[in-house]
PDB file of C-alpha atoms and ligand atoms in Angstrom:
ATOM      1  CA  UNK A   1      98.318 106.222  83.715  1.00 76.00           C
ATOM      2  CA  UNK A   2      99.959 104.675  86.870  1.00 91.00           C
ATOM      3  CA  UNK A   3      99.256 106.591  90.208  1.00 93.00           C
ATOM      4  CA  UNK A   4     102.323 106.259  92.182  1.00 97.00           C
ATOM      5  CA  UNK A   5     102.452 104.588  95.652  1.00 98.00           C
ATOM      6  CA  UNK A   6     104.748 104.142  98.451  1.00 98.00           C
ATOM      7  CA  UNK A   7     104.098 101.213 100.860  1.00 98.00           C
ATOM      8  CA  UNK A   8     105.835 100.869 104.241  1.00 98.00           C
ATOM      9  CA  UNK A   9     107.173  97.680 105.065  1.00 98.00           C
ATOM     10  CA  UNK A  10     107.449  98.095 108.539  1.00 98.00           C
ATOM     11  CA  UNK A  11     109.113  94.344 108.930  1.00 98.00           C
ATOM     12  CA  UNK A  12     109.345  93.490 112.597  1.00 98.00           C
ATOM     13  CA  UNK A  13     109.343  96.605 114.379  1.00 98.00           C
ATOM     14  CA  UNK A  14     106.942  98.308 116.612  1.00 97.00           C
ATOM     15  CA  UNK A  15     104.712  98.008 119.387  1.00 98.00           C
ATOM     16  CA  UNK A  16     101.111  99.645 120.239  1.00 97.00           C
ATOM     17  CA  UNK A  17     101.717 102.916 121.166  1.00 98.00           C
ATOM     18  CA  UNK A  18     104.657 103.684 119.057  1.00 98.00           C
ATOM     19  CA  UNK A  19     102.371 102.322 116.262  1.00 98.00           C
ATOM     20  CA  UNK A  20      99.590 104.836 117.160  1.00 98.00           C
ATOM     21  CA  UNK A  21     101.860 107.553 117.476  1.00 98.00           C
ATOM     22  CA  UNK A  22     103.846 107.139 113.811  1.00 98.00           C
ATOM     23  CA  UNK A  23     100.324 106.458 112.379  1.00 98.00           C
ATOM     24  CA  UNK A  24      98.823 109.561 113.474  1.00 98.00           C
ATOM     25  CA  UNK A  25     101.760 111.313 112.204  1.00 98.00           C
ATOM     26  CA  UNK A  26     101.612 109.834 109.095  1.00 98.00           C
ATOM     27  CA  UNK A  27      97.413 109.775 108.494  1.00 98.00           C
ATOM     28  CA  UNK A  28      97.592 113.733 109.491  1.00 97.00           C
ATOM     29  CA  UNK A  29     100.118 114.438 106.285  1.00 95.00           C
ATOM     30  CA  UNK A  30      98.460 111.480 104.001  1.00 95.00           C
ATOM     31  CA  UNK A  31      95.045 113.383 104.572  1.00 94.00           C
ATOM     32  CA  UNK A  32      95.935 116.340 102.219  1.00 92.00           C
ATOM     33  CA  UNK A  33      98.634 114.278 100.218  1.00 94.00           C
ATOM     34  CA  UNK A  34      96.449 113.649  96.185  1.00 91.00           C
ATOM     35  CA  UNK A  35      98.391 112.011  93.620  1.00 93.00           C
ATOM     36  CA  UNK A  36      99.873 109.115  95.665  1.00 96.00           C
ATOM     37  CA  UNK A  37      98.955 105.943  97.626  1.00 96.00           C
ATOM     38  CA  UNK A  38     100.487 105.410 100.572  1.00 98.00           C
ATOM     39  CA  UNK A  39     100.065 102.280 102.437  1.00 98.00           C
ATOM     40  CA  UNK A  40     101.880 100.726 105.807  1.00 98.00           C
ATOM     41  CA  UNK A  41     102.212  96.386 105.762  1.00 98.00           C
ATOM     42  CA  UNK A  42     102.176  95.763 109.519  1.00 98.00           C
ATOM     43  CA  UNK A  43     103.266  92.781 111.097  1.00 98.00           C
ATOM     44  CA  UNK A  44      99.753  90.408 112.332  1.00 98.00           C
ATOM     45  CA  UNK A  45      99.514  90.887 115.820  1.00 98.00           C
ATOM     46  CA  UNK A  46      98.250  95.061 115.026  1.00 98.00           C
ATOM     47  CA  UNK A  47      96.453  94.552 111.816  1.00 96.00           C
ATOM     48  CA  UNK A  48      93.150  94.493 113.633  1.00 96.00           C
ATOM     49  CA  UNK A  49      94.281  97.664 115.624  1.00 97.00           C
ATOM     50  CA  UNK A  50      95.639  99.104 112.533  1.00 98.00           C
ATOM     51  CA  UNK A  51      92.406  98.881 110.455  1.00 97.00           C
ATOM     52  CA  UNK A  52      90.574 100.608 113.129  1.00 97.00           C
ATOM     53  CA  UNK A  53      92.848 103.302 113.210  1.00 97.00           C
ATOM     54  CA  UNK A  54      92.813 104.099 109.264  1.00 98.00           C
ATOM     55  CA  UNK A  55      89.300 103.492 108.523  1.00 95.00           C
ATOM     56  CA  UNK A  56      87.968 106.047 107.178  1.00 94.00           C
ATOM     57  CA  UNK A  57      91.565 107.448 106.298  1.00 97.00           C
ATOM     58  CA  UNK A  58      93.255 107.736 103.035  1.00 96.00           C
ATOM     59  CA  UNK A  59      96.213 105.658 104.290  1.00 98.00           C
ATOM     60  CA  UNK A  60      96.033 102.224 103.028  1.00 98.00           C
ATOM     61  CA  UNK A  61      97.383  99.100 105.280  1.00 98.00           C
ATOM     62  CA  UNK A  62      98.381  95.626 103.756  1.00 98.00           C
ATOM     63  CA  UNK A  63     100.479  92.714 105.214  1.00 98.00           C
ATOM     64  CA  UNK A  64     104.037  91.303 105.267  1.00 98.00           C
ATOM     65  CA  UNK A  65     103.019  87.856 104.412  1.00 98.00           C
ATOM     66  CA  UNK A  66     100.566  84.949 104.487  1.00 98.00           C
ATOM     67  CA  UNK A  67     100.566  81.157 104.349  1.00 98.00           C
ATOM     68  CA  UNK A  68     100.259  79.883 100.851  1.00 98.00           C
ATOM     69  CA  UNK A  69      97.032  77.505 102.011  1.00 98.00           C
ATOM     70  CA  UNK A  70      93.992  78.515 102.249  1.00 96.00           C
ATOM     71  CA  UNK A  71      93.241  76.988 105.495  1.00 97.00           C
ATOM     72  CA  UNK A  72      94.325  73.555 108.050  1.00 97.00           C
ATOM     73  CA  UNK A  73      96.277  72.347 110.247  1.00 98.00           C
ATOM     74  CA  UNK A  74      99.587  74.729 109.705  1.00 98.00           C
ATOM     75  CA  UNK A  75     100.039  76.085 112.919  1.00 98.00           C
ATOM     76  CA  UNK A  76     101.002  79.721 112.995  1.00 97.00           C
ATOM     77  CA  UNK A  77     100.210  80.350 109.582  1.00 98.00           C
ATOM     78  CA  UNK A  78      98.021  83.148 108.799  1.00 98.00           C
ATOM     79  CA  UNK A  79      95.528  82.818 105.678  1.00 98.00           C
ATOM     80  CA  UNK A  80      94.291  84.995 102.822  1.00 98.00           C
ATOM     81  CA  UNK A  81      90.855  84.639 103.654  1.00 98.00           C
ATOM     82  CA  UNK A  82      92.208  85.958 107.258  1.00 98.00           C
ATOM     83  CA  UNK A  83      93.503  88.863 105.963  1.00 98.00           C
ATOM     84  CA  UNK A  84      90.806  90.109 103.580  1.00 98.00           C
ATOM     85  CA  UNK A  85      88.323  89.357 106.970  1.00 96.00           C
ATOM     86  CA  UNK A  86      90.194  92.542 107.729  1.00 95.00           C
ATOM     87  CA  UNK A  87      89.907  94.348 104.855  1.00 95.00           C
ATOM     88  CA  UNK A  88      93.810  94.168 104.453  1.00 98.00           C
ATOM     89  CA  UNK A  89      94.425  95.467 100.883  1.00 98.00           C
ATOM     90  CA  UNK A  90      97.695  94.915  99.950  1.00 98.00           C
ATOM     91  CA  UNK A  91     100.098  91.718 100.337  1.00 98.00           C
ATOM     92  CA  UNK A  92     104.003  92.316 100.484  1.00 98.00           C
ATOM     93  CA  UNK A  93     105.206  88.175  98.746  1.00 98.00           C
ATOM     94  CA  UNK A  94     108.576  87.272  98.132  1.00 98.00           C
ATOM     95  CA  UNK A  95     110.232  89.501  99.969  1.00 98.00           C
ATOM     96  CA  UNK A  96     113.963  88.294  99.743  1.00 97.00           C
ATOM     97  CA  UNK A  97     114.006  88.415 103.653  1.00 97.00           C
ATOM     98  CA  UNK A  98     111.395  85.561 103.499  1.00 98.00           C
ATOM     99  CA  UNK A  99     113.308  84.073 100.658  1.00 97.00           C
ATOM    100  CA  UNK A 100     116.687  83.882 101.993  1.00 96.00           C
ATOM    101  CA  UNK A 101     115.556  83.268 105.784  1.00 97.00           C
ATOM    102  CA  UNK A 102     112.584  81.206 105.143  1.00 97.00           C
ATOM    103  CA  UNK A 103     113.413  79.093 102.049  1.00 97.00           C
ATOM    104  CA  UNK A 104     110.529  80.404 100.198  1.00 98.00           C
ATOM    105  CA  UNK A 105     110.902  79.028  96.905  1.00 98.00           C
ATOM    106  CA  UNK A 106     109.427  80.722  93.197  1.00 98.00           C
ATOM    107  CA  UNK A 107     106.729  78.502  93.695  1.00 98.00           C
ATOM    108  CA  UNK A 108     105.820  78.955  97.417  1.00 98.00           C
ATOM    109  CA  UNK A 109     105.884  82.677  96.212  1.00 98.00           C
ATOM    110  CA  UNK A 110     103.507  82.069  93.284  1.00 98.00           C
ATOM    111  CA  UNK A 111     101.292  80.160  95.597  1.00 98.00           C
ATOM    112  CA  UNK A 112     101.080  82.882  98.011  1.00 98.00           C
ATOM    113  CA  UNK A 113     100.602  85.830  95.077  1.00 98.00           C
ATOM    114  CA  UNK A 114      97.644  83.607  94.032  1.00 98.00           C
ATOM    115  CA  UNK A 115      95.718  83.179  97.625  1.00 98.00           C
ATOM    116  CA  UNK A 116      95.993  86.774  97.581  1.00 98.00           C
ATOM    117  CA  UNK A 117      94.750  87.657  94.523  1.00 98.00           C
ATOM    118  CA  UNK A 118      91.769  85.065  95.480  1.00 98.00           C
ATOM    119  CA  UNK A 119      90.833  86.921  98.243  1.00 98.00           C
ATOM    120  CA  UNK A 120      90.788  90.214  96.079  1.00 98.00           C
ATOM    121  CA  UNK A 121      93.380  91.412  97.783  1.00 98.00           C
ATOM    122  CA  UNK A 122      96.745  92.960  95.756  1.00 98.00           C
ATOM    123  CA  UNK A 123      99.760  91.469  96.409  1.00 98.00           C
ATOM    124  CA  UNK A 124     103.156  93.387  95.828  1.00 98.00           C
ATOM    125  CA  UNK A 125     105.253  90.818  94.520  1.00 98.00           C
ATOM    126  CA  UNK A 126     109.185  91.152  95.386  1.00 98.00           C
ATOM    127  CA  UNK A 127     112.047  90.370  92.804  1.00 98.00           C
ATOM    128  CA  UNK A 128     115.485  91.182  93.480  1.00 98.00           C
ATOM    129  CA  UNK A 129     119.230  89.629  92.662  1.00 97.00           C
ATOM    130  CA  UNK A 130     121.785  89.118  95.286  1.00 96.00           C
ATOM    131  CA  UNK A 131     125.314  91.068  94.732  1.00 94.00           C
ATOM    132  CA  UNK A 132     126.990  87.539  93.507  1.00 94.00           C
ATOM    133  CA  UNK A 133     124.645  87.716  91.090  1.00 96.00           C
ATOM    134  CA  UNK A 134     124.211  90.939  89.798  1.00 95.00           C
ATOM    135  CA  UNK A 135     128.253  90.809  89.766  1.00 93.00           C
ATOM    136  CA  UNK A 136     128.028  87.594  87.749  1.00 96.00           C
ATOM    137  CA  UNK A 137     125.743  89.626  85.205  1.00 96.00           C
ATOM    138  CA  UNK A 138     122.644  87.486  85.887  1.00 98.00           C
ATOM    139  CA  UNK A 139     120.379  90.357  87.382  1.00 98.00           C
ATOM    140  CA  UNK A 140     117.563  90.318  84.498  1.00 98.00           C
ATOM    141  CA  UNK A 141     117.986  85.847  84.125  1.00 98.00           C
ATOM    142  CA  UNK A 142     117.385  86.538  88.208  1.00 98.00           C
ATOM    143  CA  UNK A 143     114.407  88.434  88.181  1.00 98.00           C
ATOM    144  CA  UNK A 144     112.891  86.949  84.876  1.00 98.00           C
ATOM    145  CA  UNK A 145     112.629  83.881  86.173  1.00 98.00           C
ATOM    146  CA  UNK A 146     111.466  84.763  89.756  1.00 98.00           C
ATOM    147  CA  UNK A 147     108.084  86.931  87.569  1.00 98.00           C
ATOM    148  CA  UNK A 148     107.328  84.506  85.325  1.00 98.00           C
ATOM    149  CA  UNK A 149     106.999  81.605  87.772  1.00 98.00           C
ATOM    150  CA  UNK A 150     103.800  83.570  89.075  1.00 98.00           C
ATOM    151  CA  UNK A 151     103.141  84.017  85.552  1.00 98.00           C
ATOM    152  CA  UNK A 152     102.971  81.078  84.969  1.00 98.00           C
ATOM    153  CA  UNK A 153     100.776  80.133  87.474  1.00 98.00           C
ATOM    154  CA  UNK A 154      98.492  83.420  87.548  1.00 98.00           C
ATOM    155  CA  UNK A 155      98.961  84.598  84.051  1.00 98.00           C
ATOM    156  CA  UNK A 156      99.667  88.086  82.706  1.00 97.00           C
ATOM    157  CA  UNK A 157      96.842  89.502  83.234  1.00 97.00           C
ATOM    158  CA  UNK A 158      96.638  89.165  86.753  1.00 98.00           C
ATOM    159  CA  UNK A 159      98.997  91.765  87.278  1.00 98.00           C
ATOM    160  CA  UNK A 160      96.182  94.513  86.681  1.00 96.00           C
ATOM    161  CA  UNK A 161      95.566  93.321  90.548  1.00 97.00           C
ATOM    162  CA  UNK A 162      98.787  93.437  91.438  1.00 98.00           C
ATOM    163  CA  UNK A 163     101.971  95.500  92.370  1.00 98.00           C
ATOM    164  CA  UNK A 164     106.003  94.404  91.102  1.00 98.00           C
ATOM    165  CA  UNK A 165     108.634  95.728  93.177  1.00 98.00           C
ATOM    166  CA  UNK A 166     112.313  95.325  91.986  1.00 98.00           C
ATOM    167  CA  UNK A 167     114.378  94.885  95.492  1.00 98.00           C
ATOM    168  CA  UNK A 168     117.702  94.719  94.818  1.00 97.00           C
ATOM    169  CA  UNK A 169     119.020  92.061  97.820  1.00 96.00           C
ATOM    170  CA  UNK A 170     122.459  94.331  98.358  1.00 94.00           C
ATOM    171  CA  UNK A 171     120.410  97.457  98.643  1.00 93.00           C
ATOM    172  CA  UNK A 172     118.166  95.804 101.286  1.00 93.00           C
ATOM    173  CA  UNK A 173     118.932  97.256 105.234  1.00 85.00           C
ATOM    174  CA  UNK A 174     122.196  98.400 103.653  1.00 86.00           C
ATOM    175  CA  UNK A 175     122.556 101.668 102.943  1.00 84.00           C
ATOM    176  CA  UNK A 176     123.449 101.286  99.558  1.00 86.00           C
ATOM    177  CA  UNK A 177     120.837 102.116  96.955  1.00 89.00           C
ATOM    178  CA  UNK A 178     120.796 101.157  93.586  1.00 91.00           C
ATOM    179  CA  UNK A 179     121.370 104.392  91.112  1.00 96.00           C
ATOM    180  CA  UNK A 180     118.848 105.461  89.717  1.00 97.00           C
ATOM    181  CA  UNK A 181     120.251 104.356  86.245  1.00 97.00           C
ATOM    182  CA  UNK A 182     120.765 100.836  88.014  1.00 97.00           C
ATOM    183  CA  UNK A 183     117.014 101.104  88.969  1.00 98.00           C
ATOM    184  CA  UNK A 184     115.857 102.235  85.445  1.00 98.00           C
ATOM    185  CA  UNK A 185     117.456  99.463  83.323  1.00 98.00           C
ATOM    186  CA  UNK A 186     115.888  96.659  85.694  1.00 98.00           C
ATOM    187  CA  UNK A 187     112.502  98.250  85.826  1.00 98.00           C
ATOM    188  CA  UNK A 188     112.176  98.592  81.632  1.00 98.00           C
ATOM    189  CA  UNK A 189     113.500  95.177  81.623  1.00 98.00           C
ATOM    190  CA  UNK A 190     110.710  93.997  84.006  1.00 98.00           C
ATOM    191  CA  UNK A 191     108.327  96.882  82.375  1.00 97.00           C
ATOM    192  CA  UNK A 192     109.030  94.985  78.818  1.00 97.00           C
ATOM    193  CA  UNK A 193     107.099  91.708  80.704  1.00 97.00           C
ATOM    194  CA  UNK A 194     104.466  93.038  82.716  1.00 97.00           C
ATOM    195  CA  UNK A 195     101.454  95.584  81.720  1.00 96.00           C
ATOM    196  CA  UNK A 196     101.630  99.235  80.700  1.00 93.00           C
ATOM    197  CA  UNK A 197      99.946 100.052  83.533  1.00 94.00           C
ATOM    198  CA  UNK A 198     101.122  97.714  86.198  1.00 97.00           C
ATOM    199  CA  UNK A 199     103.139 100.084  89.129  1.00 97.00           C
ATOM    200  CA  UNK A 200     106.485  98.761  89.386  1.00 98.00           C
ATOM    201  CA  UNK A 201     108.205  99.943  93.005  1.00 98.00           C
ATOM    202  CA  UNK A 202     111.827 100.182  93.882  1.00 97.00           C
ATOM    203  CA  UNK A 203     112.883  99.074  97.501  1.00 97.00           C
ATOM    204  CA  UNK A 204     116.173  99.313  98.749  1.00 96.00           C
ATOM    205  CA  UNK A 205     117.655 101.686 101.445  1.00 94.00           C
ATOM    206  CA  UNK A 206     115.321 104.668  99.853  1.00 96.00           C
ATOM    207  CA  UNK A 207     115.455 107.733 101.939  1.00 97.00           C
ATOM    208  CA  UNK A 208     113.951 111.135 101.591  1.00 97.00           C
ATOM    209  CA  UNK A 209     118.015 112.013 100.270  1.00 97.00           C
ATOM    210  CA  UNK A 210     117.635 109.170  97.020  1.00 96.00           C
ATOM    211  CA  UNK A 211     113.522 109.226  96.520  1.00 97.00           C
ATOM    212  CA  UNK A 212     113.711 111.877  94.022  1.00 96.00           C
ATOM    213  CA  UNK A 213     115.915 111.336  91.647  1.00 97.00           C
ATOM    214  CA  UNK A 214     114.884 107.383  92.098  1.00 97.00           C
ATOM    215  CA  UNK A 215     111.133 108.036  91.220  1.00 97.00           C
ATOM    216  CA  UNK A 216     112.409 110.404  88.547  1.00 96.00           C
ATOM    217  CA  UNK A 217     113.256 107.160  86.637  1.00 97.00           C
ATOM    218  CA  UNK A 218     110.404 106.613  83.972  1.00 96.00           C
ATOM    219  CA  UNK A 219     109.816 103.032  84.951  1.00 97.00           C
ATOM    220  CA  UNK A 220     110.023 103.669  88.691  1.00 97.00           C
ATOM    221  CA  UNK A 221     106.635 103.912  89.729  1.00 98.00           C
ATOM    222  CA  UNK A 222     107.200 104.454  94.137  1.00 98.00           C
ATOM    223  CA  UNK A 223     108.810 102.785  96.427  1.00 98.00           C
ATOM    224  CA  UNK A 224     108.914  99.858  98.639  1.00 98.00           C
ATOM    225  CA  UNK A 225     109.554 101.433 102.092  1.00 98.00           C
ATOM    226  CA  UNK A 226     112.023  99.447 104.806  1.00 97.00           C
ATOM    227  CA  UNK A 227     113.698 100.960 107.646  1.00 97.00           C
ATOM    228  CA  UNK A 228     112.866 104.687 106.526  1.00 98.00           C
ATOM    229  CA  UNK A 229     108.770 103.572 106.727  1.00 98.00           C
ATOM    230  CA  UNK A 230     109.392 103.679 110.723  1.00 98.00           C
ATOM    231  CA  UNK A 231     110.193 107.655 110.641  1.00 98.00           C
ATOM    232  CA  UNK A 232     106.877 109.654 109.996  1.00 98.00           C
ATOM    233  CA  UNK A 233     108.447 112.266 108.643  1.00 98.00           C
ATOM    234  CA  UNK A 234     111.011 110.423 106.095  1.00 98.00           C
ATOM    235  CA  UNK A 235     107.880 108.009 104.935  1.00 98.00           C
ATOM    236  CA  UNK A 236     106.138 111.285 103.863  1.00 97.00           C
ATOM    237  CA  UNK A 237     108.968 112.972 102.556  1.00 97.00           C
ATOM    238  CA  UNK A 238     109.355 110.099 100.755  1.00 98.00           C
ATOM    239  CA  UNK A 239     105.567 109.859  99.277  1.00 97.00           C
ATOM    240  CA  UNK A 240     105.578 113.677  98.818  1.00 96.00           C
ATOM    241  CA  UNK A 241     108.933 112.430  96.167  1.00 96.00           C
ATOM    242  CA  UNK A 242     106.548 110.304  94.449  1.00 96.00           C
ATOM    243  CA  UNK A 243     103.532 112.385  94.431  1.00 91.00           C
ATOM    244  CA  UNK A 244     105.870 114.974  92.406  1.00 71.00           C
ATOM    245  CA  UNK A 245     106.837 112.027  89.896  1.00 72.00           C
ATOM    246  CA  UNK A 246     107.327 113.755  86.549  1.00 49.00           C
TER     247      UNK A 246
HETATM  248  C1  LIG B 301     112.347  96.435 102.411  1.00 52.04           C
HETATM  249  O1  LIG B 301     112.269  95.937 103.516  1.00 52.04           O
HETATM  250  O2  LIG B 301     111.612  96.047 101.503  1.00 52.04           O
HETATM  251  C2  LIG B 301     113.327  97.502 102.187  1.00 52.04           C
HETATM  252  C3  LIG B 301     113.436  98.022 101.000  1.00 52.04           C
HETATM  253  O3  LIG B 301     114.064  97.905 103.277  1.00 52.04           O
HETATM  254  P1  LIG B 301     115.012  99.198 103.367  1.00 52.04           P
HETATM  255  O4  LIG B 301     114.243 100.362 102.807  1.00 52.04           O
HETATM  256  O5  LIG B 301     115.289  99.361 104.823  1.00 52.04           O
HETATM  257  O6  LIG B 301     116.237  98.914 102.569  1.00 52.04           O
END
């Protein structure tokens, strides 16, 4: 049995009060919201103010990213061990934002899913084809390759720890989702090489308007949150799509 979960990714956006403001929002729906985990990845300057202001909540915080090493001189890095000092419980890696702007390779991205799954954290590994590729028919070559490289490295059965979400790159910021059906064949593709129970997301340009019929999908297990994560009431109109999943 999967429970379903929605995580924010807030990318770079935000500032202290707004962020106190769009948490309270959120915290006072998440209190009474069973059935679904919701979590917001916040970028590192308000994690500290962030896990103040969910302790003791059922909302769930986690980051955008983290260095690969585990410690040293890589200035403005920020490490696992970092993080979990924190309590941060979730770990967004391979994002194709950090991919495509940052030149993080499979294998930086393996490295990174394995510092955070050393510092018992979960990370919520990203896979996702570009449009050239998907229109060159390479989606599942595209995304096989970019899960088994952590495989690979962390093995199969790491991924009771951890969290696959299948962002399409064209859906990303764009507006254009994947159908559901799109969503569907990719995540029993990936499904077929992960475990029964690991939760597979979908992230791309979900809205309250899409989440339904999206988490409707039998392999679709939540969603990876972008710009609509930054509206209180979309994010939980969103979760309140998953928690009604089948
Ligand atoms: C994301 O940043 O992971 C994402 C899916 O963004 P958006 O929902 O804005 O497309």
């Amino acid at each position: 049995m999967r429970t379903p979960l929605v995580a924010g990714n807030w990318k770079m956006h935000g500032n202290r009060a707004a962020n106190r403001v769009l948490l309270e929002a959120v915290v006072r729906e998440t209190e009474t919201l069973g059935g679904v985990e919701c979590v917001v990845c916040v970028p590192f300057p308000y994690l500290g103010e962030v896990a103040g202001q969910l302790a003791k909540t059922r909302l769930v915080w986690g980051a955008q990213n983290l260095s690969e090493h585990s410690h040293g001189a890589f200035t403005g890095e920020v490490s696992a061990t970092m993080l979990a000092e924190f309590n941060c419980r979730y770990v967004i890696v391979g994002h194709s934002e950090r991919r495509q702007h940052y030149g993080e390779t499979d294998a930086v991205v393996a490295a990174k899913y394995a510092a955070v799954l050393a510092q018992g954290m979960k990370p919520i590994l990203c896979v996702g084809e570009t449009l050239v590729q998907r229109d060159a028919g390479q989606t599942e070559q595209v995304v096989a390759r970019q899960l088994q490289v952590v495989l690979d490295l962390s093995g199969k059965k790491s991924l009771e720890n951890a969290v696959l979400a299948y962002e399409p790159v064209w859906a990303i910021g764009s507006g254009r989702t994947a159908t559901p059906e799109q969503a569907q064949a990719v995540h029993a593709f990936l499904r077929a090489r992960v475990l029964r129970e690991t939760c597979i997301l979908y992230g791309g340009s979900v809205k309250p308007e899409n989440a339904a019929a999206l988490f409707a999908m039998q392999d679709v297990d939540g969603g990876l949150i972008g710009g609509a994560s930054l509206v209180a009431g979309d994010f939980i109109a969103i979760a309140r799509a998953a928690q009604h999943k089948g």
